[in-house]
Amino acid sequence: MKNNSRIHVRILRFFVLVAIALGITFSTATCASNERGVDLTESSVGLSQQMTGMGNSADSGEVIQIWWSQGFLPEENEVISKIVSDWEIESGYQANLVLLPDSAIIKDIENAIEESRAPDVFFSFAADTNLIPQLAWNGELADVSDVIQVHQDEYFETALQSVFYQNQTTRTRSYYAIPFGQNTIHLHYWKNYLEDAGLAADRIPSQWNEFWQFWQTAQEQLRTVGNTSIYGLGLCLSNLGTDTFWPFEQFLEAYGVEVVDENGRLQIDNAEARAGIAAVIEQFTSFYTEGYVPPAATTWTDSGNNSSFLEGQVLMTANSTLSIPFTQRQPDNPYNEMSTDLYFDRIHTIPWPQKPDGGAMQSVLSIKQLALIDHSEISETRTQAAKSFLEYFSRDAVVDQYLQTATKGRIFPVIAELFSNPFWNNPDDPHSSVALAQYQGETRPSYQVFAPAYSQVLQDNVWADAILQVIEEGVTPEEAADEAIARIQSIFAGWL
């Protein structure tokens, strides 16, 4: 059993290193050709003429600018290039598609706005967390309610809520982005390691405290049979990315802590909220201080838990997409037997446990969005052309094509009709079937939708800093909670 696990780890390490090498090679090659990104089209895109009633951008000589997060694999970039090209052919409009590294695109957009050279349309995987709520608040995005209206009945309610932003200039809420994808925190574990520990998958508890204790017990039992290097839990505890605050937000949800209400008002200046935040910090940090999380977790970036899990260093982990199991989702043929075994038999995805009070868990969603910079004062034709692209991209078939090809299913659609597609609704898939049930259950938007100031809370990693204070500085969870609350209140005061 011990030898099989060691062989398993060696094989996994090979897969992980190859995947990382391919990603770095492609990213370096594309970025080297152009420091600011890859310009894929000199002309490119068309818009649905029904939305304009005006001459198109080809007639006026204008070309809209589309900035998009650059993918690591060729097909990720090819699919958006094809979508843009197909739109151009249908509508007669033109666009210039520029691909920018996801790590740089938000800063590039902010700089471009300051320098009056902003794109018309943009997409970044992280923009819903910080950039879009802030731009909407500042009145720098175009109102796209007319585009939303075309497909409004097709969207899930949480998706619509997630693009209904506050504008401090008009002092009203409206639709300032187009939703098209969703992701949330999923839980994955190694079935074969669980069996090595003498535990069965059907014995995983559904109660909150018992659930987390189960993985600690599994670690202890694995140590007794000779696997001394594996940890029960792969929770990120660093302030170097986003993989700490997403699970932490889910823990806050479990403990019934409402940080912001739907009117954008803070709800943490009371004893009950303080106690809930302190309880979450205490549980989160206890996993680490009691030795059930790898020491390196305090310095992980967003890929840290992925690599640690795939290399067999942790038994269970939480991740904000299905990217971990999907590294092993390959065509079923003799060449991919190992990947097929990992995907269907060894790696398992499971639902979140019930809340401590026994209630069902509500998933906090991150909604992927397309946004349009407001250039209406410069050119109404350009704005209408850009809206036409948004409408085209929002069509069921186009969104489905993009999500399947570019994200490989890591990001789920927000259009109810697409959930009947076998690609998304496959009961035989041990990962996407669990994710589908999660998206069909109780969900809510992240708090920055209701209060853009919360985007700064996430950007400043307030929750991760509170965790590290306990782990590295020895402060109590209550003290860390008090400082986090004070920081959040200060941030919100600066947005008034």
mmCIF file of N, CA, C and O in Angstrom, residues 302-369:
data_model
loop_
_atom_site.group_PDB
_atom_site.id
_atom_site.type_symbol
_atom_site.label_atom_id
_atom_site.label_comp_id
_atom_site.label_asym_id
_atom_site.label_seq_id
_atom_site.Cartn_x
_atom_site.Cartn_y
_atom_site.Cartn_z
ATOM 1 N N ASP A 302 -1.975 31.319 -5.415
ATOM 2 C CA ASP A 302 -3.237 30.652 -5.764
ATOM 3 C C ASP A 302 -3.045 29.261 -6.355
ATOM 4 O O ASP A 302 -4.003 28.487 -6.420
ATOM 5 N N SER A 303 -1.855 28.928 -6.796
ATOM 6 C CA SER A 303 -1.623 27.577 -7.322
ATOM 7 C C SER A 303 -1.067 26.633 -6.260
ATOM 8 O O SER A 303 -0.888 25.440 -6.517
ATOM 9 N N GLY A 304 -0.808 27.162 -5.060
ATOM 10 C CA GLY A 304 -0.150 26.358 -4.032
ATOM 11 C C GLY A 304 -0.925 25.130 -3.614
ATOM 12 O O GLY A 304 -0.368 24.020 -3.553
ATOM 13 N N ASN A 305 -2.216 25.302 -3.314
ATOM 14 C CA ASN A 305 -2.991 24.140 -2.876
ATOM 15 C C ASN A 305 -3.226 23.169 -4.022
ATOM 16 O O ASN A 305 -3.296 21.955 -3.812
ATOM 17 N N ASN A 306 -3.332 23.696 -5.262
ATOM 18 C CA ASN A 306 -3.486 22.811 -6.427
ATOM 19 C C ASN A 306 -2.295 21.864 -6.540
ATOM 20 O O ASN A 306 -2.450 20.636 -6.653
ATOM 21 N N SER A 307 -1.096 22.440 -6.523
ATOM 22 C CA SER A 307 0.117 21.635 -6.666
ATOM 23 C C SER A 307 0.274 20.673 -5.499
ATOM 24 O O SER A 307 0.615 19.500 -5.678
ATOM 25 N N SER A 308 0.010 21.166 -4.293
ATOM 26 C CA SER A 308 0.168 20.330 -3.110
ATOM 27 C C SER A 308 -0.784 19.145 -3.146
ATOM 28 O O SER A 308 -0.407 18.010 -2.807
ATOM 29 N N PHE A 309 -2.017 19.392 -3.577
ATOM 30 C CA PHE A 309 -2.984 18.298 -3.668
ATOM 31 C C PHE A 309 -2.565 17.296 -4.745
ATOM 32 O O PHE A 309 -2.530 16.084 -4.501
ATOM 33 N N LEU A 310 -2.254 17.795 -5.936
ATOM 34 C CA LEU A 310 -1.941 16.896 -7.045
ATOM 35 C C LEU A 310 -0.654 16.115 -6.813
ATOM 36 O O LEU A 310 -0.464 15.031 -7.380
ATOM 37 N N GLU A 311 0.226 16.629 -5.979
ATOM 38 C CA GLU A 311 1.445 15.890 -5.645
ATOM 39 C C GLU A 311 1.238 14.948 -4.462
ATOM 40 O O GLU A 311 2.189 14.318 -3.984
ATOM 41 N N GLY A 312 -0.002 14.850 -3.980
ATOM 42 C CA GLY A 312 -0.301 13.911 -2.906
ATOM 43 C C GLY A 312 0.179 14.347 -1.543
ATOM 44 O O GLY A 312 0.368 13.523 -0.647
ATOM 45 N N GLN A 313 0.348 15.673 -1.352
ATOM 46 C CA GLN A 313 0.822 16.189 -0.068
ATOM 47 C C GLN A 313 -0.327 16.509 0.884
ATOM 48 O O GLN A 313 -0.102 16.675 2.081
ATOM 49 N N VAL A 314 -1.552 16.651 0.351
ATOM 50 C CA VAL A 314 -2.715 16.889 1.198
ATOM 51 C C VAL A 314 -3.833 15.937 0.793
ATOM 52 O O VAL A 314 -3.964 15.570 -0.382
ATOM 53 N N LEU A 315 -4.617 15.565 1.764
ATOM 54 C CA LEU A 315 -5.706 14.609 1.538
ATOM 55 C C LEU A 315 -6.945 15.295 0.971
ATOM 56 O O LEU A 315 -7.613 14.764 0.074
ATOM 57 N N MET A 316 -7.278 16.476 1.497
ATOM 58 C CA MET A 316 -8.479 17.195 1.060
ATOM 59 C C MET A 316 -8.147 18.670 0.902
ATOM 60 O O MET A 316 -7.321 19.210 1.640
ATOM 61 N N THR A 317 -8.769 19.310 -0.076
ATOM 62 C CA THR A 317 -8.540 20.738 -0.276
ATOM 63 C C THR A 317 -9.804 21.426 -0.757
ATOM 64 O O THR A 317 -10.744 20.776 -1.225
ATOM 65 N N ALA A 318 -9.800 22.758 -0.636
ATOM 66 C CA ALA A 318 -10.893 23.594 -1.144
ATOM 67 C C ALA A 318 -10.339 24.431 -2.287
ATOM 68 O O ALA A 318 -9.251 25.004 -2.163
ATOM 69 N N ASN A 319 -11.081 24.532 -3.381
ATOM 70 C CA ASN A 319 -10.596 25.293 -4.528
ATOM 71 C C ASN A 319 -11.750 26.010 -5.216
ATOM 72 O O ASN A 319 -12.882 25.513 -5.239
ATOM 73 N N SER A 320 -11.438 27.181 -5.776
ATOM 74 C CA SER A 320 -12.506 28.055 -6.274
ATOM 75 C C SER A 320 -13.012 27.713 -7.668
ATOM 76 O O SER A 320 -13.904 28.393 -8.179
ATOM 77 N N THR A 321 -12.455 26.709 -8.310
ATOM 78 C CA THR A 321 -13.013 26.166 -9.556
ATOM 79 C C THR A 321 -12.805 24.656 -9.527
ATOM 80 O O THR A 321 -12.257 24.111 -8.558
ATOM 81 N N LEU A 322 -13.176 23.991 -10.616
ATOM 82 C CA LEU A 322 -12.912 22.553 -10.745
ATOM 83 C C LEU A 322 -11.564 22.286 -11.417
ATOM 84 O O LEU A 322 -11.344 21.219 -11.982
ATOM 85 N N SER A 323 -10.654 23.240 -11.342
ATOM 86 C CA SER A 323 -9.389 23.115 -12.058
ATOM 87 C C SER A 323 -8.557 21.926 -11.586
ATOM 88 O O SER A 323 -7.798 21.348 -12.370
ATOM 89 N N ILE A 324 -8.673 21.551 -10.308
ATOM 90 C CA ILE A 324 -7.851 20.446 -9.803
ATOM 91 C C ILE A 324 -8.221 19.119 -10.467
ATOM 92 O O ILE A 324 -7.365 18.486 -11.098
ATOM 93 N N PRO A 325 -9.462 18.638 -10.369
ATOM 94 C CA PRO A 325 -9.761 17.374 -11.056
ATOM 95 C C PRO A 325 -9.666 17.492 -12.574
ATOM 96 O O PRO A 325 -9.301 16.523 -13.252
ATOM 97 N N PHE A 326 -9.941 18.682 -13.111
ATOM 98 C CA PHE A 326 -9.957 18.815 -14.562
ATOM 99 C C PHE A 326 -8.572 18.765 -15.187
ATOM 100 O O PHE A 326 -8.444 18.651 -16.406
ATOM 101 N N THR A 327 -7.513 18.834 -14.368
ATOM 102 C CA THR A 327 -6.180 18.582 -14.927
ATOM 103 C C THR A 327 -6.067 17.145 -15.419
ATOM 104 O O THR A 327 -5.209 16.825 -16.247
ATOM 105 N N GLN A 328 -6.937 16.284 -14.918
ATOM 106 C CA GLN A 328 -6.887 14.867 -15.283
ATOM 107 C C GLN A 328 -8.017 14.454 -16.225
ATOM 108 O O GLN A 328 -8.136 13.267 -16.545
ATOM 109 N N ARG A 329 -8.849 15.390 -16.643
ATOM 110 C CA ARG A 329 -9.958 15.039 -17.550
ATOM 111 C C ARG A 329 -9.441 15.030 -18.981
ATOM 112 O O ARG A 329 -9.340 16.066 -19.631
ATOM 113 N N GLN A 330 -9.120 13.865 -19.460
ATOM 114 C CA GLN A 330 -8.543 13.682 -20.790
ATOM 115 C C GLN A 330 -9.419 12.720 -21.597
ATOM 116 O O GLN A 330 -10.242 11.997 -21.039
ATOM 117 N N PRO A 331 -9.263 12.717 -22.939
ATOM 118 C CA PRO A 331 -10.011 11.739 -23.748
ATOM 119 C C PRO A 331 -9.753 10.320 -23.257
ATOM 120 O O PRO A 331 -8.623 9.971 -22.896
ATOM 121 N N ASP A 332 -10.802 9.536 -23.231
ATOM 122 C CA ASP A 332 -10.702 8.165 -22.718
ATOM 123 C C ASP A 332 -10.097 7.258 -23.780
ATOM 124 O O ASP A 332 -10.790 6.775 -24.682
ATOM 125 N N ASN A 333 -8.793 7.039 -23.705
ATOM 126 C CA ASN A 333 -8.105 6.141 -24.628
ATOM 127 C C ASN A 333 -6.939 5.497 -23.882
ATOM 128 O O ASN A 333 -6.599 5.896 -22.764
ATOM 129 N N PRO A 334 -6.299 4.491 -24.475
ATOM 130 C CA PRO A 334 -5.224 3.768 -23.774
ATOM 131 C C PRO A 334 -4.079 4.658 -23.309
ATOM 132 O O PRO A 334 -3.389 4.331 -22.334
ATOM 133 N N TYR A 335 -3.855 5.766 -23.997
ATOM 134 C CA TYR A 335 -2.751 6.651 -23.621
ATOM 135 C C TYR A 335 -3.051 7.439 -22.335
ATOM 136 O O TYR A 335 -2.148 7.969 -21.699
ATOM 137 N N ASN A 336 -4.335 7.533 -21.998
ATOM 138 C CA ASN A 336 -4.737 8.358 -20.850
ATOM 139 C C ASN A 336 -5.307 7.532 -19.700
ATOM 140 O O ASN A 336 -6.078 8.025 -18.899
ATOM 141 N N GLU A 337 -4.900 6.270 -19.622
ATOM 142 C CA GLU A 337 -5.457 5.395 -18.595
ATOM 143 C C GLU A 337 -5.201 5.939 -17.187
ATOM 144 O O GLU A 337 -6.070 5.885 -16.311
ATOM 145 N N MET A 338 -3.997 6.448 -16.954
ATOM 146 C CA MET A 338 -3.676 6.974 -15.631
ATOM 147 C C MET A 338 -4.554 8.172 -15.296
ATOM 148 O O MET A 338 -5.116 8.261 -14.195
ATOM 149 N N SER A 339 -4.686 9.105 -16.229
ATOM 150 C CA SER A 339 -5.524 10.283 -15.993
ATOM 151 C C SER A 339 -6.977 9.894 -15.770
ATOM 152 O O SER A 339 -7.655 10.447 -14.896
ATOM 153 N N THR A 340 -7.466 8.945 -16.558
ATOM 154 C CA THR A 340 -8.846 8.487 -16.416
ATOM 155 C C THR A 340 -9.078 7.880 -15.042
ATOM 156 O O THR A 340 -10.102 8.126 -14.392
ATOM 157 N N ASP A 341 -8.108 7.087 -14.580
ATOM 158 C CA ASP A 341 -8.213 6.485 -13.249
ATOM 159 C C ASP A 341 -8.237 7.557 -12.167
ATOM 160 O O ASP A 341 -9.037 7.492 -11.218
ATOM 161 N N LEU A 342 -7.367 8.564 -12.308
ATOM 162 C CA LEU A 342 -7.329 9.648 -11.328
ATOM 163 C C LEU A 342 -8.643 10.412 -11.316
ATOM 164 O O LEU A 342 -9.181 10.726 -10.256
ATOM 165 N N TYR A 343 -9.153 10.709 -12.493
ATOM 166 C CA TYR A 343 -10.358 11.541 -12.602
ATOM 167 C C TYR A 343 -11.600 10.838 -12.068
ATOM 168 O O TYR A 343 -12.391 11.434 -11.331
ATOM 169 N N PHE A 344 -11.770 9.578 -12.434
ATOM 170 C CA PHE A 344 -13.018 8.887 -12.099
ATOM 171 C C PHE A 344 -12.954 8.091 -10.796
ATOM 172 O O PHE A 344 -13.992 7.870 -10.166
ATOM 173 N N ASP A 345 -11.774 7.651 -10.391
ATOM 174 C CA ASP A 345 -11.702 6.744 -9.249
ATOM 175 C C ASP A 345 -10.954 7.297 -8.036
ATOM 176 O O ASP A 345 -11.306 6.993 -6.902
ATOM 177 N N ARG A 346 -9.920 8.085 -8.256
ATOM 178 C CA ARG A 346 -9.084 8.479 -7.119
ATOM 179 C C ARG A 346 -9.438 9.865 -6.571
ATOM 180 O O ARG A 346 -9.506 10.059 -5.368
ATOM 181 N N ILE A 347 -9.614 10.845 -7.453
ATOM 182 C CA ILE A 347 -9.970 12.186 -6.998
ATOM 183 C C ILE A 347 -11.490 12.275 -6.913
ATOM 184 O O ILE A 347 -12.186 11.958 -7.885
ATOM 185 N N HIS A 348 -12.000 12.710 -5.785
ATOM 186 C CA HIS A 348 -13.445 12.843 -5.603
ATOM 187 C C HIS A 348 -13.789 14.282 -5.208
ATOM 188 O O HIS A 348 -13.023 14.952 -4.517
ATOM 189 N N THR A 349 -14.948 14.733 -5.653
ATOM 190 C CA THR A 349 -15.486 16.034 -5.274
ATOM 191 C C THR A 349 -16.715 15.787 -4.408
ATOM 192 O O THR A 349 -17.541 14.921 -4.732
ATOM 193 N N ILE A 350 -16.839 16.534 -3.311
ATOM 194 C CA ILE A 350 -17.933 16.311 -2.381
ATOM 195 C C ILE A 350 -18.615 17.626 -2.033
ATOM 196 O O ILE A 350 -18.018 18.698 -2.146
ATOM 197 N N PRO A 351 -19.879 17.559 -1.612
ATOM 198 C CA PRO A 351 -20.583 18.779 -1.193
ATOM 199 C C PRO A 351 -19.999 19.315 0.113
ATOM 200 O O PRO A 351 -19.364 18.594 0.878
ATOM 201 N N TRP A 352 -20.267 20.589 0.369
ATOM 202 C CA TRP A 352 -19.926 21.162 1.665
ATOM 203 C C TRP A 352 -20.804 20.533 2.748
ATOM 204 O O TRP A 352 -21.947 20.140 2.478
ATOM 205 N N PRO A 353 -20.295 20.449 3.956
ATOM 206 C CA PRO A 353 -21.136 19.939 5.049
ATOM 207 C C PRO A 353 -22.207 20.962 5.421
ATOM 208 O O PRO A 353 -22.198 22.106 4.970
ATOM 209 N N GLN A 354 -23.099 20.543 6.260
ATOM 210 C CA GLN A 354 -24.112 21.454 6.787
ATOM 211 C C GLN A 354 -23.441 22.522 7.663
ATOM 212 O O GLN A 354 -22.348 22.322 8.185
ATOM 213 N N LYS A 355 -24.124 23.634 7.842
ATOM 214 C CA LYS A 355 -23.628 24.670 8.737
ATOM 215 C C LYS A 355 -23.594 24.136 10.176
ATOM 216 O O LYS A 355 -24.260 23.133 10.488
ATOM 217 N N PRO A 356 -22.853 24.782 11.054
ATOM 218 C CA PRO A 356 -22.838 24.337 12.464
ATOM 219 C C PRO A 356 -24.218 24.249 13.094
ATOM 220 O O PRO A 356 -24.444 23.420 13.983
ATOM 221 N N ASP A 357 -25.165 25.075 12.627
ATOM 222 C CA ASP A 357 -26.517 25.017 13.191
ATOM 223 C C ASP A 357 -27.389 23.974 12.504
ATOM 224 O O ASP A 357 -28.579 23.849 12.817
ATOM 225 N N GLY A 358 -26.806 23.229 11.567
ATOM 226 C CA GLY A 358 -27.536 22.172 10.870
ATOM 227 C C GLY A 358 -28.207 22.601 9.587
ATOM 228 O O GLY A 358 -28.757 21.762 8.861
ATOM 229 N N GLY A 359 -28.150 23.881 9.264
ATOM 230 C CA GLY A 359 -28.760 24.364 8.032
ATOM 231 C C GLY A 359 -27.925 24.046 6.805
ATOM 232 O O GLY A 359 -26.740 23.721 6.891
ATOM 233 N N ALA A 360 -28.572 24.137 5.632
ATOM 234 C CA ALA A 360 -27.871 23.871 4.375
ATOM 235 C C ALA A 360 -26.923 25.023 4.048
ATOM 236 O O ALA A 360 -27.226 26.187 4.295
ATOM 237 N N MET A 361 -25.752 24.671 3.499
ATOM 238 C CA MET A 361 -24.767 25.680 3.136
ATOM 239 C C MET A 361 -25.215 26.448 1.899
ATOM 240 O O MET A 361 -25.745 25.873 0.949
ATOM 241 N N GLN A 362 -25.019 27.755 1.927
ATOM 242 C CA GLN A 362 -25.277 28.610 0.781
ATOM 243 C C GLN A 362 -23.936 28.935 0.127
ATOM 244 O O GLN A 362 -23.010 29.391 0.798
ATOM 245 N N SER A 363 -23.822 28.707 -1.175
ATOM 246 C CA SER A 363 -22.559 28.922 -1.872
ATOM 247 C C SER A 363 -22.392 30.387 -2.260
ATOM 248 O O SER A 363 -23.313 30.999 -2.803
ATOM 249 N N VAL A 364 -21.199 30.928 -1.992
ATOM 250 C CA VAL A 364 -20.858 32.285 -2.400
ATOM 251 C C VAL A 364 -20.283 32.215 -3.807
ATOM 252 O O VAL A 364 -19.298 31.512 -4.049
ATOM 253 N N LEU A 365 -20.912 32.934 -4.741
ATOM 254 C CA LEU A 365 -20.521 32.822 -6.142
ATOM 255 C C LEU A 365 -19.624 33.970 -6.595
ATOM 256 O O LEU A 365 -19.755 35.108 -6.151
ATOM 257 N N SER A 366 -18.725 33.631 -7.494
ATOM 258 C CA SER A 366 -17.976 34.626 -8.257
ATOM 259 C C SER A 366 -18.514 34.559 -9.684
ATOM 260 O O SER A 366 -18.433 33.523 -10.338
ATOM 261 N N ILE A 367 -19.102 35.664 -10.158
ATOM 262 C CA ILE A 367 -19.741 35.684 -11.472
ATOM 263 C C ILE A 367 -18.806 36.342 -12.480
ATOM 264 O O ILE A 367 -18.398 37.493 -12.326
ATOM 265 N N LYS A 368 -18.459 35.603 -13.514
ATOM 266 C CA LYS A 368 -17.602 36.134 -14.582
ATOM 267 C C LYS A 368 -18.429 37.087 -15.454
ATOM 268 O O LYS A 368 -19.570 36.772 -15.813
ATOM 269 N N GLN A 369 -17.832 38.237 -15.794
ATOM 270 C CA GLN A 369 -18.611 39.323 -16.400
ATOM 271 C C GLN A 369 -17.843 40.029 -17.516
ATOM 272 O O GLN A 369 -16.623 40.165 -17.441
#
